[in-house]
């Protein structure tokens, strides 16, 4: 992956110097919340000439419209706001050829992303490998399986896609501070992108996260706030903090822009398959945002005639210890009852998934499926993907592979369907889950006899 | 019972641009009615046609989601803190 800088070194250096000293950084909850930090003006700068593509924001539930601004909730029904595009304008400028001439990153699809000018917060996320997974397919009894390997991102998860979009837009709005509520991967990505762009940064995480996830934030020197609570509590707190600060909380006040970044996971798969949609995709569900945006992405390509008619079936994966969407699906409900999460798949441990109702609609409408796996099956899924395809995913990917296996075994993925499993993060960050589950190295002395003796044991064990 | 209610940005203009207000009530439902006494509109924003909390509205009493308590019938005592938070996503 090219991790090239998009800002001049001098500019980055100067911006870094403006950051607060190391001593000010705290791993304990904030006692003092600045309410008047320099932030954007109340009304964002109008950039009318380039805005024709982007009409504004629109409520997904009641269709109330708003101007493009850092706002995420409909004032009338509290439904989520989404970016509203003028697809006629986009159709007049977009083409397969133009996309293919673009950068090897999510920004090759900028015509479909809610950023006006040159993306200003860019670590070259996206355009990750789509790996043909024949060995895994054979094990599962299906013919054509691909892994969308989104571990191959700048901070090793798909969150780099959403963060690059959210913070590029946030800088256009005039924000100077990036923030988020995170189960880990998002915090890593926000911290890295903020460092790259010289933004101040606060990331809020549950205090019990994996060491790897915490370290992968701290290295970029943001303010890491570990909240003694679960993700849903962190999320609620951040919503309250966002009301009092002028910070760009990527998944709160700039969420309409942030979530659009996930659409690129559909665009890339279609392009990498030679401009066609797969027949079936398996997507992990945390808040449900990723699944809804993958669905939207395929739909947009069809609307813009970049792919032929598509009938992609969308299936969702959750861990048993946090499966509110799968439970609602199994019970035939169209709403989601929150749960208190308890699973090793911490990046999916959102007990109150805001996009849950939309996910249920999409799975049913596309004739997909939903299934859950136990913690033990998650580890088996991680090992299966690594052993058959050489890809080391985190626990969330173990959920995806575990559910892929279940759906294949149950005949819910048909053997002749072109199937894609989305692997959204890397295993190096969640190594705790594998303790005692992946064997030990053979210990030998540095001589041939010792090796021969060990080899005998190896061969005996394998036979 | 007097409780502190934290009002999210989208609703603040209905309560005189305040982020926090005091309200009266022995249950959450009574508090919502008490808020509606200041501005009827606030009720239609929070409750659906059946009089239940809208699905994108999260309400917390002393940091606990009321869906884990007794929803609108959650009992309140003097000094409790009620937080109204729009559903948000992402992680």
XYZ file of C-alpha atoms in Angstrom:
554
model
C 0.000 0.000 0.000
C 1.316 3.450 -0.823
C 1.184 5.513 2.310
C 2.257 8.732 0.717
C 1.796 12.125 2.226
C -0.754 14.454 0.708
C 0.404 17.538 2.589
C 3.765 19.284 2.270
C 6.192 18.266 5.006
C 6.570 21.882 6.174
C 2.848 22.228 6.633
C 2.604 19.003 8.571
C 5.549 19.960 10.775
C 4.102 23.346 11.546
C 0.718 21.909 12.383
C 2.217 19.288 14.635
C 3.992 21.957 16.656
C 0.683 23.572 17.483
C -0.467 20.471 19.284
C -0.627 20.359 23.015
C 2.364 19.021 24.951
C 2.652 15.361 25.848
C 1.932 16.028 29.539
C -1.530 17.284 28.729
C -2.549 13.957 27.281
C -4.625 11.887 29.566
C -5.871 8.341 29.610
C -8.470 9.155 32.225
C -11.901 10.627 31.621
C -11.879 14.336 30.938
C -12.823 16.533 33.818
C -12.966 19.729 31.848
C -14.639 20.051 28.506
C -13.709 23.093 26.517
C -16.904 24.499 25.105
C -15.477 27.300 23.075
C -12.463 25.810 21.345
C -11.790 27.284 17.972
C -14.062 25.446 15.620
C -16.118 26.009 12.560
C -18.455 28.909 12.255
C -22.079 27.964 12.748
C -22.759 28.054 9.042
C -20.264 26.254 6.840
C -18.696 28.046 3.931
C -20.815 27.741 0.853
C -18.986 26.299 -2.109
C -21.868 26.619 -4.477
C -20.097 26.047 -7.760
C -18.898 22.554 -6.842
C -21.961 21.618 -4.843
C -24.330 20.709 -7.624
C -23.455 17.057 -7.221
C -24.369 17.291 -3.542
C -27.870 18.604 -2.957
C -27.794 18.591 0.825
C -28.750 16.278 3.649
C -31.969 14.297 3.755
C -33.623 12.307 6.534
C -33.631 8.613 5.743
C -36.948 8.197 7.566
C -39.128 11.263 6.871
C -37.245 12.817 3.888
C -36.931 16.237 5.533
C -34.071 18.092 3.832
C -31.242 20.194 5.271
C -28.303 22.123 3.875
C -24.890 20.452 3.868
C -23.630 21.052 7.384
C -22.253 19.117 10.362
C -25.583 17.686 11.470
C -26.574 14.039 11.737
C -30.080 13.831 13.146
C -33.406 14.934 11.752
C -34.923 17.622 13.957
C -38.413 16.259 13.381
C -38.206 12.486 13.721
C -34.631 11.927 14.994
C -33.955 9.724 11.966
C -30.435 9.633 10.540
C -29.496 12.209 7.912
C -27.878 11.083 4.678
C -26.128 12.951 1.897
C -28.518 13.638 -0.974
C -26.897 13.493 -4.419
C -28.006 14.681 -7.807
C -27.424 11.480 -9.760
C -28.102 13.192 -13.104
C -25.127 15.448 -12.466
C -23.008 12.491 -11.367
C -24.058 10.452 -14.412
C -22.875 13.279 -16.647
C -19.345 13.223 -15.240
C -18.677 9.625 -14.148
C -17.546 6.686 -16.268
C -15.707 3.396 -15.823
C -12.750 4.891 -17.699
C -12.582 7.978 -15.497
C -12.663 5.823 -12.373
C -9.934 3.551 -13.729
C -7.690 6.550 -14.419
C -8.095 7.688 -10.809
C -5.838 7.030 -7.817
C -5.522 3.522 -6.351
C -7.585 4.513 -3.344
C -11.167 5.265 -2.396
C -10.718 8.650 -4.074
C -11.050 7.106 -7.528
C -14.781 7.211 -6.676
C -14.820 10.818 -5.500
C -17.750 11.679 -7.766
C -19.807 9.490 -5.413
C -18.349 10.811 -2.164
C -19.461 13.928 -0.207
C -16.199 15.871 -0.408
C -15.949 18.977 -2.582
C -12.325 19.572 -3.511
C -9.089 17.612 -3.365
C -9.430 15.338 -0.327
C -7.378 16.980 2.367
C -7.121 14.105 4.825
C -5.770 11.237 2.813
C -3.594 8.269 3.752
C -4.589 6.509 0.519
C -7.176 4.218 2.081
C -8.923 1.601 0.023
C -8.487 -0.197 -3.284
C -7.543 -3.220 -1.233
C -7.113 -6.695 -2.745
C -10.061 -8.832 -3.746
C -8.567 -12.283 -3.270
C -9.957 -15.313 -5.065
C -10.327 -17.837 -2.243
C -10.409 -21.237 -3.939
C -9.036 -23.239 -1.033
C -11.565 -21.822 1.406
C -14.334 -22.179 -1.190
C -13.517 -25.866 -1.584
C -13.703 -26.382 2.180
C -17.120 -24.725 2.208
C -18.449 -26.453 -0.893
C -18.938 -23.347 -2.984
C -17.444 -22.554 -6.374
C -16.528 -18.901 -6.600
C -15.552 -17.141 -3.385
C -13.600 -13.937 -2.884
C -12.223 -12.273 0.220
C -12.283 -8.477 0.216
C -9.121 -8.046 2.245
C -9.587 -4.736 4.008
C -6.829 -5.495 6.473
C -4.659 -3.938 3.737
C -5.468 -0.369 4.726
C -3.239 2.318 6.297
C -4.337 1.436 9.844
C -5.369 -2.114 8.910
C -9.132 -1.820 8.952
C -11.953 -0.577 6.716
C -12.378 2.408 9.030
C -9.727 4.277 7.029
C -12.297 4.615 4.251
C -14.908 6.341 6.393
C -12.419 8.429 8.322
C -10.703 9.816 5.240
C -14.084 10.931 3.906
C -15.332 12.264 7.257
C -12.222 14.265 8.078
C -11.732 15.597 4.546
C -15.271 16.929 4.783
C -14.674 18.152 8.356
C -11.656 20.182 7.217
C -13.804 21.680 4.448
C -16.283 22.678 7.162
C -13.457 24.354 9.073
C -13.052 21.974 12.026
C -9.620 21.755 13.647
C -10.310 18.871 16.046
C -11.141 15.263 15.153
C -12.893 12.945 17.591
C -14.789 9.665 17.733
C -16.439 7.023 19.882
C -14.782 3.769 19.005
C -14.446 0.068 19.658
C -10.807 0.437 18.627
C -10.316 0.379 14.886
C -12.053 3.694 14.371
C -9.937 5.338 17.065
C -6.780 4.004 15.372
C -7.848 5.444 12.068
C -9.013 8.812 13.392
C -5.766 9.190 15.356
C -3.626 8.364 12.306
C -5.517 10.595 9.897
C -5.579 13.452 12.420
C -1.816 13.128 12.848
C -1.307 13.138 9.098
C -3.449 16.221 8.632
C -2.257 18.065 11.742
C -5.633 18.050 13.442
C -6.118 17.960 17.188
C -7.593 14.640 18.214
C -9.672 13.065 20.975
C -10.651 9.410 20.770
C -13.024 7.750 23.235
C -12.868 3.996 23.770
C -14.213 1.456 26.255
C -11.581 0.909 28.955
C -11.462 -2.875 28.409
C -10.199 -2.871 24.804
C -7.510 -5.187 23.488
C -3.937 -3.964 24.105
C -3.275 -3.889 20.360
C -6.212 -1.622 19.675
C -5.155 0.813 22.412
C -1.481 0.852 21.347
C -2.515 1.432 17.740
C -4.163 4.675 18.833
C -1.560 5.878 21.341
C 1.284 5.729 18.815
C -0.253 8.617 16.848
C -0.351 10.716 20.056
C -4.017 11.708 20.197
C -5.801 12.268 23.500
C -7.045 8.742 24.238
C -9.939 8.765 26.674
C -10.687 5.331 28.133
C -14.244 5.297 29.440
C -15.189 2.863 32.189
C -18.166 1.440 30.345
C -19.131 -0.468 27.215
C -19.186 0.937 23.694
C -22.832 1.953 23.893
C -22.018 4.014 26.956
C -19.032 5.577 25.198
C -21.292 6.326 22.259
C -23.922 7.995 24.415
C -21.300 10.049 26.236
C -19.772 11.200 22.954
C -23.154 12.264 21.687
C -23.467 14.462 24.776
C -19.909 15.782 24.413
C -20.477 16.519 20.730
C -23.341 18.788 21.744
C -20.972 20.872 23.886
C -17.854 21.038 21.752
C -17.042 22.175 18.251
C -15.211 19.017 17.350
C -15.729 16.837 14.305
C -16.909 13.592 15.895
C -16.623 11.427 12.816
C -19.422 9.087 13.855
C -21.641 11.684 15.504
C -22.013 15.139 13.966
C -20.250 14.366 10.676
C -21.673 10.858 10.426
C -23.636 11.488 7.202
C -20.308 12.095 5.427
C -18.405 9.418 7.343
C -20.742 6.559 6.574
C -20.649 7.274 2.829
C -17.032 6.096 2.813
C -18.222 2.520 3.282
C -19.894 2.569 -0.130
C -16.442 2.216 -1.659
C -16.412 -1.400 -0.439
C -19.177 -2.097 -2.941
C -17.658 -0.024 -5.740
C -14.283 -1.730 -5.480
C -15.685 -5.240 -5.431
C -17.757 -4.535 -8.539
C -14.826 -2.962 -10.364
C -12.445 -5.752 -9.329
C -14.902 -8.365 -10.570
C -14.787 -6.688 -13.983
C -17.696 -4.308 -13.437
C -20.257 -6.728 -12.165
C -21.903 -7.169 -8.796
C -21.420 -10.443 -6.926
C -24.463 -12.635 -6.292
C -24.014 -12.754 -2.542
C -22.012 -10.820 0.041
C -21.456 -11.535 3.730
C -20.971 -8.423 5.868
C -20.314 -8.136 9.615
C -22.853 -6.102 11.574
C -21.904 -3.778 14.407
C -23.973 -0.592 14.122
C -25.242 -1.812 10.760
C -23.871 1.182 8.891
C -21.405 -0.843 6.798
C -24.053 -3.260 5.542
C -26.471 -0.501 4.590
C -23.758 1.393 2.714
C -22.538 -1.687 0.830
C -26.135 -2.113 -0.303
C -26.347 1.555 -1.284
C -23.043 1.336 -3.179
C -24.175 -1.508 -5.447
C -27.484 0.268 -5.997
C -25.747 3.463 -7.077
C -23.547 1.652 -9.601
C -26.656 0.132 -11.108
C -28.478 3.469 -11.132
C -25.505 5.052 -12.942
C -25.330 2.115 -15.374
C -21.741 1.368 -14.363
C -22.813 -2.241 -13.829
C -25.588 -4.296 -15.368
C -28.672 -5.157 -13.403
C -27.738 -6.496 -9.982
C -29.492 -8.754 -7.537
C -26.836 -9.023 -4.893
C -28.034 -10.872 -1.816
C -26.759 -9.278 1.362
C -26.222 -11.411 4.448
C -25.226 -10.201 7.893
C -22.949 -11.686 10.551
C -22.946 -11.163 14.309
C -21.390 -12.759 17.362
C -23.722 -14.651 19.675
C -22.694 -12.416 22.578
C -23.936 -9.348 20.721
C -26.549 -10.336 18.185
C -29.511 -7.955 18.496
C -29.964 -7.723 14.720
C -29.803 -11.475 14.087
C -32.240 -12.068 16.944
C -34.685 -9.565 15.455
C -34.245 -11.193 12.046
C -34.904 -14.665 13.454
C -37.994 -13.418 15.289
C -39.380 -11.697 12.200
C -39.269 -8.269 13.817
C -38.625 -4.977 12.043
C -37.086 -3.275 15.069
C -34.081 -4.120 17.214
C -34.110 -4.538 20.973
C -30.783 -3.443 22.500
C -28.608 -5.957 24.353
C -25.624 -5.758 26.709
C -22.711 -7.148 24.684
C -20.388 -9.919 25.848
C -18.172 -11.290 23.080
C -14.532 -11.506 22.050
C -15.534 -9.719 18.830
C -15.220 -6.350 20.533
C -15.240 -4.372 17.303
C -18.765 -5.697 16.707
C -19.891 -5.230 20.326
C -22.544 -2.607 19.746
C -25.637 -3.600 21.674
C -27.736 -0.718 20.393
C -27.185 -0.680 16.625
C -28.689 2.490 15.214
C -28.924 1.189 11.656
C -30.406 -2.139 12.774
C -33.904 -1.546 11.333
C -32.428 -0.648 7.924
C -30.247 -3.758 8.006
C -33.301 -5.938 8.627
C -35.099 -4.329 5.687
C -32.125 -4.843 3.361
C -31.465 -8.467 4.308
C -35.129 -9.318 3.720
C -35.467 -7.261 0.564
C -32.353 -8.783 -1.044
C -33.223 -12.318 0.142
C -30.031 -12.528 2.132
C -29.694 -14.195 5.523
C -28.430 -13.456 9.002
C -26.607 -15.752 11.375
C -24.518 -15.694 14.504
C -21.484 -17.596 15.767
C -20.162 -18.391 19.232
C -16.836 -17.070 20.514
C -15.347 -20.498 19.874
C -16.581 -20.459 16.286
C -15.096 -16.967 15.876
C -11.628 -18.279 16.695
C -12.183 -21.250 14.387
C -13.199 -18.799 11.642
C -10.018 -16.758 12.132
C -7.917 -19.920 11.927
C -9.797 -21.252 8.904
C -9.210 -18.083 6.887
C -5.550 -17.947 7.874
C -4.900 -21.629 7.136
C -6.698 -21.726 3.806
C -6.022 -18.272 2.383
C -3.094 -16.742 4.252
C -5.125 -13.837 5.615
C -4.935 -13.033 9.332
C -8.126 -11.314 10.381
C -9.301 -9.989 13.698
C -12.192 -11.422 15.682
C -14.747 -9.529 13.569
C -13.415 -11.349 10.494
C -13.739 -14.588 12.439
C -17.426 -13.743 12.815
C -17.744 -13.153 9.072
C -15.977 -16.377 8.120
C -17.846 -18.364 10.783
C -21.157 -17.111 9.438
C -20.056 -17.648 5.823
C -19.369 -21.282 6.756
C -22.716 -21.645 8.503
C -24.650 -20.166 5.609
C -22.804 -22.353 3.085
C -23.436 -25.476 5.154
C -27.113 -24.585 5.496
C -27.437 -24.110 1.736
C -28.239 -20.439 2.189
C -25.265 -19.578 0.017
C -25.828 -21.490 -3.178
C -22.755 -23.309 -4.531
C -22.830 -21.446 -7.853
C -23.217 -17.952 -6.432
C -20.293 -15.549 -6.823
C -19.790 -14.773 -3.154
C -17.713 -12.092 -1.422
C -16.875 -12.037 2.293
C -15.838 -8.669 3.689
C -12.830 -8.962 5.991
C -12.691 -5.618 7.737
C -9.716 -5.716 10.111
C -6.397 -7.358 10.958
C -5.681 -10.127 13.461
C -2.566 -8.509 14.893
C -4.776 -6.175 16.931
C -6.777 -8.912 18.650
C -4.143 -11.516 19.480
C -5.587 -12.118 22.955
C -8.383 -14.111 21.334
C -5.879 -16.683 20.063
C -4.030 -17.372 23.316
C -3.561 -21.131 23.612
C -5.463 -21.756 20.353
C -2.747 -21.780 17.688
C -0.113 -24.198 19.003
C 3.476 -23.522 20.029
C 6.752 -23.380 18.094
C 9.002 -26.470 18.134
C 12.011 -25.696 20.352
C 15.281 -27.177 19.063
C 19.037 -26.818 19.566
C 21.080 -25.327 16.718
C 22.198 -28.684 15.265
C 20.888 -31.120 12.671
C 20.237 -33.973 15.092
C 17.901 -31.820 17.105
C 16.115 -30.750 13.930
C 15.835 -34.351 12.609
C 14.376 -35.429 15.909
C 11.866 -32.607 15.891
C 10.974 -33.316 12.274
C 10.119 -36.909 13.207
C 7.726 -35.588 15.824
C 6.228 -33.171 13.309
C 5.666 -35.858 10.701
C 4.289 -38.261 13.283
C 1.859 -35.630 14.527
C 0.759 -34.838 10.978
C 0.123 -38.450 9.955
C -40.095 14.841 41.790
C -37.765 17.274 40.076
C -35.265 15.850 37.629
C -32.600 17.306 35.355
C -33.225 16.665 31.659
C -30.407 17.023 29.123
C -31.784 18.218 25.806
C -29.954 17.335 22.570
C -29.217 20.040 20.011
C -32.113 19.213 17.661
C -34.616 19.890 20.455
C -32.983 22.803 22.217
C -34.842 25.444 20.270
C -38.089 24.024 21.669
C -36.969 24.748 25.243
C -35.568 28.238 24.840
C -32.171 27.104 23.499
C -31.289 25.427 26.769
C -29.107 22.304 26.984
C -30.529 21.319 30.371
C -33.929 21.912 31.935
C -35.655 20.913 35.166
C -38.835 18.894 34.809
C -41.364 17.293 37.128
C -42.651 13.743 37.188
C -42.715 10.421 39.024
C -42.092 8.512 35.800
C -40.394 9.240 32.510
C -43.815 9.564 30.885
C -44.760 12.282 33.354
C -41.505 14.085 32.651
C -42.211 14.030 28.921
C -45.650 15.469 29.653
C -44.059 18.088 31.890
C -41.725 19.085 29.045
C -44.704 19.182 26.702
C -46.250 21.694 29.086
C -43.459 24.076 28.058
C -43.859 23.243 24.376
C -46.339 20.691 23.020
C -44.131 20.117 19.991
C -41.533 18.317 22.074
C -43.935 15.439 22.655
C -44.451 14.766 18.975
C -40.713 14.809 18.458
C -40.093 12.194 21.153
C -43.147 9.940 20.887
C -44.676 8.094 17.962
C -48.379 7.828 17.113
C -48.835 5.097 19.707
C -47.396 7.311 22.407
C -44.202 5.263 22.722
C -40.644 6.527 22.331
C -39.685 6.878 18.677
C -37.248 4.198 17.565
C -34.406 6.639 16.963
C -34.776 8.299 20.353
C -32.655 6.964 23.173
C -33.432 8.035 26.722
C -31.148 7.319 29.658
C -31.920 7.668 33.333
C -28.716 8.067 35.339
C -26.780 6.646 32.372
C -28.955 3.528 31.950
C -30.911 3.055 28.721
C -34.613 3.079 29.684
C -35.222 0.128 27.378
C -33.323 -1.877 30.011
C -35.535 -0.304 32.680
C -39.278 0.236 32.319
C -39.219 2.447 29.228
C -41.660 5.343 29.610
C -42.864 3.890 32.912
C -39.372 4.043 34.420
C -39.807 5.514 37.916
C -37.855 8.640 38.779
C -36.753 10.158 42.040
C -35.655 13.625 43.036
C -32.325 14.563 41.508
C -32.312 11.882 38.805
C -30.688 12.823 35.532
C -32.493 12.125 32.287
C -30.555 12.260 29.021
C -32.227 12.361 25.626
C -29.831 11.195 22.925
C -30.475 10.638 19.229
C -29.451 7.185 18.039
C -26.003 7.228 16.524
C -23.985 4.595 14.791
C -20.520 3.541 13.796
C -17.687 2.135 15.804
